[in-house]
Coordinates of C-alpha atoms and ligand atoms in Angstrom, one line a residue:
X21 CA -10.1 51.8 0.9
X22 CA -12.9 54.4 0.7
X23 CA -13.6 55.5 -2.8
X24 CA -15.2 58.9 -3.5
X25 CA -17.7 59.0 -6.2
X26 CA -17.9 62.2 -8.2
X27 CA -21.4 61.8 -9.5
X28 CA -21.5 65.2 -11.0
X29 CA -19.1 64.4 -13.7
X30 CA -21.1 62.3 -16.0
X31 CA -24.8 61.9 -16.6
X32 CA -26.0 58.5 -15.4
X33 CA -26.1 56.1 -18.3
X34 CA -29.2 54.0 -18.8
X35 CA -29.1 50.9 -16.6
X36 CA -27.4 48.2 -18.5
X37 CA -25.6 45.0 -17.9
X38 CA -21.9 44.8 -17.0
X39 CA -21.9 41.0 -17.6
X40 CA -19.7 40.1 -20.6
X41 CA -17.9 43.5 -20.8
X42 CA -14.2 43.3 -21.5
X43 CA -11.8 44.5 -18.8
X44 CA -11.0 47.8 -20.7
X45 CA -14.7 48.5 -21.2
X46 CA -15.5 47.7 -17.5
X47 CA -12.8 50.2 -16.6
X48 CA -14.2 52.8 -19.0
X49 CA -17.7 52.4 -17.7
X50 CA -16.6 52.9 -14.2
X51 CA -14.6 55.9 -15.1
X52 CA -17.6 57.3 -16.8
X53 CA -19.6 57.2 -13.6
X54 CA -16.9 59.3 -12.0
X55 CA -14.5 56.9 -10.3
X56 CA -10.9 58.1 -10.2
X57 CA -8.7 56.1 -12.5
X58 CA -6.7 54.0 -10.1
X59 CA -9.5 52.6 -8.0
X60 CA -11.5 52.1 -11.3
X61 CA -8.8 49.9 -12.5
X62 CA -8.8 47.8 -9.3
X63 CA -12.6 47.8 -9.2
X64 CA -12.8 46.6 -12.8
X65 CA -10.5 43.7 -12.0
X66 CA -12.6 42.8 -9.0
X67 CA -15.8 43.0 -11.0
X68 CA -14.6 40.8 -13.8
X69 CA -13.7 38.1 -11.3
X70 CA -17.2 38.2 -9.9
X71 CA -18.9 38.5 -13.3
X72 CA -16.8 36.2 -15.4
X73 CA -15.1 33.8 -12.9
X74 CA -17.7 33.4 -10.2
X75 CA -20.6 34.0 -12.6
X76 CA -22.7 35.9 -10.1
X77 CA -25.7 37.9 -11.3
X78 CA -26.2 40.2 -8.4
X79 CA -23.9 42.9 -6.9
X80 CA -24.9 41.8 -3.4
X81 CA -22.8 38.7 -3.7
X82 CA -19.7 40.7 -4.5
X83 CA -18.5 40.6 -0.9
X84 CA -15.1 42.2 -1.3
X85 CA -16.7 45.4 -2.6
X86 CA -18.0 47.9 -0.1
X87 CA -21.7 48.0 0.6
X88 CA -21.9 51.6 -0.5
X89 CA -20.3 50.8 -3.9
X90 CA -22.5 47.7 -4.4
X91 CA -25.6 49.8 -3.9
X92 CA -24.2 52.5 -6.2
X93 CA -23.5 49.9 -8.9
X94 CA -26.9 48.3 -8.5
X95 CA -28.7 51.5 -9.1
X96 CA -26.9 52.0 -12.4
X97 CA -26.2 48.6 -13.7
X98 CA -27.2 44.9 -13.7
X99 CA -25.4 41.7 -14.3
X100 CA -28.2 40.3 -16.4
X101 CA -27.8 38.2 -19.5
X102 CA -29.8 38.9 -22.7
X103 CA -33.2 37.3 -22.8
X104 CA -33.3 33.6 -23.8
X105 CA -36.1 33.4 -26.3
X106 CA -35.9 29.6 -26.6
X107 CA -33.9 26.7 -25.2
X108 CA -34.0 23.2 -26.7
X109 CA -32.3 20.0 -25.8
X110 CA -31.7 17.3 -28.4
X111 CA -32.1 13.6 -27.8
X112 CA -28.3 13.4 -28.2
X113 CA -27.6 16.0 -25.5
X114 CA -26.9 18.9 -27.8
X115 CA -28.4 22.1 -26.5
X116 CA -29.4 25.2 -28.4
X117 CA -30.2 28.7 -27.1
X118 CA -32.0 31.3 -29.2
X119 CA -30.8 34.5 -27.6
X120 CA -32.7 37.8 -28.0
X121 CA -30.1 40.5 -28.1
X122 CA -32.6 43.2 -28.9
X123 CA -35.9 43.6 -30.7
X124 CA -35.7 41.4 -33.8
X125 CA -32.1 40.6 -33.1
X126 CA -31.9 36.9 -32.3
X127 CA -28.9 34.7 -32.6
X128 CA -28.2 31.0 -31.8
X129 CA -25.6 29.2 -29.8
X130 CA -25.2 25.5 -29.6
X131 CA -23.5 23.3 -26.9
X132 CA -22.1 20.1 -28.3
X133 CA -21.2 17.6 -25.5
X134 CA -18.6 14.9 -26.2
X135 CA -18.7 11.5 -24.8
X136 CA -16.1 11.1 -22.2
X137 CA -14.4 14.4 -23.2
X138 CA -15.2 18.0 -22.7
X139 CA -17.6 19.8 -25.1
X140 CA -17.7 22.9 -27.2
X141 CA -20.0 25.8 -27.4
X142 CA -20.6 27.0 -30.9
X143 CA -21.2 30.8 -30.8
X144 CA -22.5 33.3 -33.3
X145 CA -20.6 36.4 -34.3
X146 CA -23.4 38.0 -36.4
X147 CA -27.1 37.7 -36.6
X148 CA -27.6 36.6 -40.2
X149 CA -24.8 36.5 -42.7
X150 CA -23.7 38.3 -45.9
X151 CA -21.9 35.3 -47.5
X152 CA -24.8 33.3 -49.1
X153 CA -23.0 30.0 -49.2
X154 CA -25.5 27.9 -51.2
X155 CA -25.6 24.9 -48.8
X156 CA -26.0 27.0 -45.5
X157 CA -29.3 27.8 -44.0
X158 CA -27.9 30.9 -42.2
X159 CA -27.0 32.2 -45.7
X160 CA -30.7 32.5 -46.5
X161 CA -31.1 35.1 -43.8
X162 CA -29.9 38.6 -44.5
X163 CA -27.4 40.2 -42.2
X164 CA -29.2 41.8 -39.3
X165 CA -26.1 43.1 -37.6
X166 CA -22.8 42.3 -36.0
X167 CA -22.8 41.2 -32.4
X168 CA -20.9 43.2 -29.9
X169 CA -18.0 41.6 -27.9
X170 CA -20.3 41.7 -24.9
X171 CA -23.1 39.8 -26.8
X172 CA -20.6 37.2 -27.9
X173 CA -19.4 36.6 -24.4
X174 CA -23.0 36.6 -23.1
X175 CA -23.6 33.5 -25.1
X176 CA -21.0 31.7 -23.1
X177 CA -22.3 33.1 -19.8
X178 CA -25.8 31.7 -20.7
X179 CA -24.4 28.3 -21.5
X180 CA -22.4 28.2 -18.3
X181 CA -25.5 29.2 -16.3
X182 CA -27.5 26.4 -18.0
X183 CA -24.8 23.8 -17.4
X184 CA -24.2 25.0 -13.9
X185 CA -20.5 25.4 -14.4
X186 CA -19.6 28.3 -12.1
X187 CA -17.0 29.1 -11.0
X188 CA -15.2 29.1 -14.3
X189 CA -12.4 26.8 -13.1
X190 CA -14.9 24.1 -12.1
X191 CA -13.1 20.8 -12.4
X192 CA -14.2 18.5 -15.3
X193 CA -16.3 21.3 -16.8
X194 CA -18.1 20.2 -19.9
X195 CA -17.9 23.6 -21.6
X196 CA -14.2 23.7 -22.3
X197 CA -13.9 24.8 -25.9
X198 CA -15.4 27.6 -28.0
X199 CA -15.9 27.5 -31.7
X200 CA -16.9 30.5 -33.7
X201 CA -19.0 28.4 -36.0
X202 CA -22.4 29.7 -35.4
X203 CA -24.2 32.3 -37.4
X204 CA -22.2 34.9 -39.3
X205 CA -18.7 35.4 -40.6
X206 CA -16.3 36.2 -37.6
X207 CA -13.7 37.9 -39.8
X208 CA -16.3 40.5 -40.9
X209 CA -16.6 41.4 -37.2
X210 CA -13.0 40.9 -36.2
X211 CA -12.8 43.8 -33.7
X212 CA -15.6 42.4 -31.6
X213 CA -14.5 38.8 -32.0
X214 CA -11.0 39.7 -30.9
X215 CA -12.3 41.6 -27.9
X216 CA -14.6 38.7 -27.0
X217 CA -11.6 36.3 -27.2
X218 CA -9.7 38.5 -24.8
X219 CA -12.5 38.2 -22.3
X220 CA -13.1 34.5 -22.8
X221 CA -9.4 33.7 -22.4
X222 CA -8.8 35.9 -19.4
X223 CA -7.4 33.5 -16.7
X224 CA -9.0 35.6 -14.0
X225 CA -12.3 35.5 -15.8
X226 CA -13.9 32.9 -18.1
X227 CA -10.5 31.1 -18.3
X228 CA -10.8 29.4 -21.6
X229 CA -7.4 29.0 -23.1
X230 CA -6.7 30.5 -26.5
X231 CA -5.9 27.1 -27.9
X232 CA -9.3 26.0 -27.0
X233 CA -10.9 28.7 -29.0
X234 CA -11.3 28.2 -32.8
X235 CA -12.4 30.8 -35.3
X236 CA -13.8 29.5 -38.5
X237 CA -13.9 31.6 -41.7
X238 CA -15.3 31.0 -45.2
X239 CA -12.1 32.7 -46.4
X240 CA -11.8 36.5 -45.7
X241 CA -8.1 36.1 -46.8
X242 CA -6.8 39.6 -45.8
X243 CA -8.0 39.2 -42.3
X244 CA -6.6 35.7 -41.6
X245 CA -3.0 36.7 -40.5
X246 CA -4.5 39.6 -38.5
X247 CA -6.8 37.1 -36.7
X248 CA -3.8 35.1 -35.6
X249 CA -1.7 38.2 -34.6
X250 CA -4.6 39.6 -32.5
X251 CA -6.1 36.5 -30.9
X252 CA -3.7 33.5 -31.1
X253 CA -6.9 31.5 -31.7
X254 CA -7.0 28.3 -33.6
X255 CA -7.9 28.7 -37.3
X256 CA -10.6 26.8 -39.2
X257 CA -11.3 27.2 -42.9
X258 CA -14.6 26.3 -44.5
X259 CA -13.1 25.0 -47.7
X260 CA -15.8 22.7 -49.3
X261 CA -14.3 22.8 -52.8
X262 CA -10.8 22.3 -54.3
X263 CA -11.4 24.1 -57.6
X264 CA -12.1 27.8 -58.1
X265 CA -15.1 27.2 -60.5
X266 CA -17.0 25.1 -57.9
X267 CA -16.0 27.2 -54.9
X268 CA -17.0 30.4 -56.7
X269 CA -20.5 28.8 -56.9
X270 CA -21.0 27.3 -53.5
X271 CA -18.8 29.6 -51.3
X272 CA -19.3 32.9 -53.3
X273 CA -16.6 34.8 -51.3
X274 CA -14.2 32.8 -53.4
X275 CA -14.9 35.1 -56.3
X276 CA -13.3 37.8 -54.2
X277 CA -10.5 35.8 -52.6
X278 CA -9.7 32.7 -54.8
X279 CA -8.0 29.5 -53.6
X280 CA -4.5 30.8 -54.3
X281 CA -5.1 34.0 -52.3
X282 CA -6.7 32.0 -49.5
X283 CA -3.9 29.5 -49.2
X284 CA -1.2 32.3 -49.2
X285 CA -3.1 33.9 -46.3
X286 CA -3.4 30.5 -44.4
X287 CA 0.4 29.9 -44.8
X288 CA 0.9 33.3 -43.2
X289 CA -1.1 32.4 -40.1
X290 CA 1.2 32.9 -37.1
X291 CA 2.3 29.9 -35.1
X292 CA 1.2 27.1 -37.3
X293 CA 2.8 23.8 -36.4
X294 CA 1.9 20.1 -36.0
X295 CA 0.7 21.0 -32.5
X296 CA -1.4 23.9 -33.9
X297 CA -2.9 22.8 -37.1
X298 CA -5.4 24.4 -39.3
X299 CA -8.8 22.6 -39.5
X300 CA -10.3 22.4 -42.9
X301 CA -14.0 21.9 -42.9
X302 CA -15.4 20.1 -46.0
X303 CA -19.2 19.6 -46.3
X304 CA -20.0 16.4 -48.2
X305 CA -22.5 17.2 -50.9
X306 CA -23.7 14.3 -53.0
X307 CA -22.4 14.4 -56.6
X308 CA -21.1 18.0 -56.1
X309 CA -17.7 17.9 -54.3
X310 CA -17.4 14.3 -53.1
X311 CA -15.4 12.4 -55.8
X312 CA -12.1 10.6 -55.0
X313 CA -10.4 12.8 -57.6
X314 CA -11.4 15.8 -55.4
X315 CA -10.1 14.0 -52.3
X316 CA -6.7 13.6 -54.1
X317 CA -6.7 17.2 -55.2
X318 CA -7.4 18.2 -51.6
X319 CA -4.3 16.3 -50.5
X320 CA -2.3 18.3 -53.0
X321 CA -3.8 21.6 -51.9
X322 CA -2.9 20.9 -48.3
X323 CA 0.7 19.9 -48.9
X324 CA 3.1 21.5 -46.5
X325 CA 0.3 22.9 -44.3
X326 CA -0.1 21.4 -40.8
X327 CA -3.7 20.5 -41.3
X328 CA -6.5 18.2 -40.3
X329 CA -9.8 17.9 -42.2
X330 CA -13.3 17.7 -40.7
X331 CA -15.7 16.0 -43.1
X332 CA -19.1 17.3 -42.4
X333 CA -22.1 15.3 -43.6
X334 CA -24.4 17.8 -45.2
X335 CA -27.3 18.7 -42.8
X336 CA -30.5 19.3 -44.6
X337 CA -32.8 22.3 -44.1
X338 CA -36.1 23.3 -45.7
X339 CA -35.6 24.3 -49.3
X340 CA -32.0 23.2 -49.6
X341 CA -31.0 22.0 -53.1
X342 CA -28.4 19.5 -51.9
X343 CA -28.3 16.0 -50.5
X344 CA -25.7 14.5 -48.2
X345 CA -23.2 12.2 -49.8
X346 CA -23.6 8.4 -49.2
X347 CA -21.9 7.1 -46.2
X348 CA -19.6 4.8 -48.3
X349 CA -18.5 7.8 -50.4
X350 CA -17.7 9.8 -47.3
X351 CA -15.6 7.0 -45.9
X352 CA -13.7 6.5 -49.1
X353 CA -13.1 10.2 -49.3
X354 CA -11.7 10.1 -45.7
X355 CA -9.5 7.1 -46.6
X356 CA -7.7 9.0 -49.3
X357 CA -7.0 11.8 -46.8
X358 CA -6.0 9.4 -44.0
X359 CA -3.6 7.5 -46.2
X360 CA -1.9 10.8 -47.1
X361 CA -1.4 11.4 -43.4
X362 CA -4.2 13.8 -42.7
X363 CA -6.4 13.1 -39.7
X364 CA -9.9 13.5 -41.2
X365 CA -12.7 12.6 -38.8
X366 CA -16.2 12.5 -40.1
X367 CA -18.2 14.8 -38.0
X368 CA -21.2 13.0 -36.5
X369 CA -24.3 15.2 -37.1
X370 CA -25.4 16.5 -33.7
X371 CA -28.7 18.1 -32.7
X372 CA -30.4 17.7 -36.1
X373 CA -33.7 17.1 -34.3
X374 CA -33.6 20.6 -32.8
X375 CA -32.1 22.2 -35.9
X376 CA -28.9 22.9 -34.2
X377 CA -26.5 21.1 -36.6
X378 CA -23.9 22.9 -38.7
X379 CA -25.5 25.1 -41.3
X380 CA -29.0 24.8 -39.8
X381 CA -29.0 27.9 -37.8
X382 CA -31.3 30.6 -38.8
X383 CA -33.1 32.7 -36.3
X384 CA -36.8 33.3 -36.3
X385 CA -36.1 37.0 -36.6
X386 CA -37.1 36.2 -40.1
X387 CA -40.4 34.3 -39.6
X388 CA -40.8 31.0 -41.3
X389 CA -43.7 30.6 -43.6
X390 CA -46.2 27.9 -42.7
X391 CA -44.8 25.8 -45.5
X392 CA -41.3 26.2 -44.4
X393 CA -42.2 25.2 -40.8
X394 CA -43.9 22.1 -42.1
X395 CA -40.8 21.2 -44.2
X396 CA -38.6 21.9 -41.1
X397 CA -40.7 19.6 -39.0
X398 CA -40.5 16.9 -41.6
X399 CA -36.8 17.3 -42.1
X400 CA -36.1 17.1 -38.3
X401 CA -38.2 13.9 -37.9
X402 CA -36.5 12.2 -40.9
Ligands
LIG9 N1 -18.9 31.9 -41.7 C1 -17.9 31.0 -41.0 C2 -18.5 30.5 -39.7 C3 -19.7 29.6 -39.9 S1 -19.1 28.0 -39.5 C4 -17.5 29.9 -41.9 O1 -18.1 29.8 -42.9 O2 -16.6 29.2 -41.5 C5 -20.4 27.0 -40.0 C6 -19.8 25.7 -40.6 O3 -20.9 24.9 -41.0 C7 -19.1 26.1 -41.9 O4 -18.0 25.2 -42.1 C8 -20.2 25.9 -42.9 O5 -19.6 25.7 -44.2 C9 -20.8 24.6 -42.4 N2 -22.1 24.4 -42.9 C10 -23.0 25.3 -43.4 N3 -24.1 24.7 -43.8 C11 -24.0 23.4 -43.6 C12 -24.9 22.3 -43.8 N4 -26.1 22.5 -44.3 N5 -24.4 21.1 -43.5 C13 -23.2 20.9 -42.9 N6 -22.4 21.9 -42.7 C14 -22.7 23.2 -43.0

């Protein structure tokens, strides 16, 4: 079919990338350059297959699109990814990308391979964070800005490029799961997170099922049921304390939404069942939240919620005031939960040598002082 471009209708937008755009935005963008609505719809579907399923980075490869149209697209747009400022690979196979979304806007994503099983990409939803959890390195970086849906998806494109896993339905692909556990609070950027999840889960595109996408929140209670309704993603809660006084201190958003409010919201999450459990993350801080009495209180708190618990050994960072609980303490804590019927794996720290482990992400947008760099080098070689 021949499409007539009405180039007089809209001024040419600055050349920008189409890669990572959601289907509605692809459509809008094509309409803006003067394509009639129906072909724009079809063209957008074709484009998303090439961009997000095949992973191509040049319009020339889009062989079912006319040459005329490919040339037209290439004069206006690219299929580029944001610049990779740094890429590191850990001795344990974990990979970290520092992505430059714009001048002084850098965010990190981490690929965590699993032995014998598929792996997860941990993506950032914001650069920096507003929450100031006392044990989290990202919390020491002020919020730079929310990432757009396209920028969130671009992190997955970059990882798939790096892993060589195109097309998206490659058999035995290693990048099979997405966790929103990188920098930032996803529920303070829910519109973009929801749009990104639509793109990631599109079977004709990136093809990552919604049950393989987990969104973690420190507890923005009013947004929790909305997250479920809009995305059907799996829910994870960064709990870390079982009493309001302690949680107020280490996860300060608790002062706004206390444990009772948080748990009411969790119970209202649509679709919870034994097959779709909430994951509770609990960082093990020596002498702070790791007593057996707290383990027993945790069991009480979780009653009647289909839940599992991830115990996260605290990962150190320069200037942190906490230490990780002793291994025996973590195991005894896990025993209490296991005996009560909650699966509670102890998360093996991954990528500590490249500062990619939970809570260690903080971009160099805020430059480290020489002393901080030295401490970071010491901590990573420890
Ligand atoms: N803001 C969201 C998304 C970040 S997820 C949330 O809080 O859930 C990052 C996870 O790593 C959270 O569970 C966080 O509490 C945990 N974390 C932060 N700092 C850590 C550290 N130093 N060691 C281990 N886990 C940490």
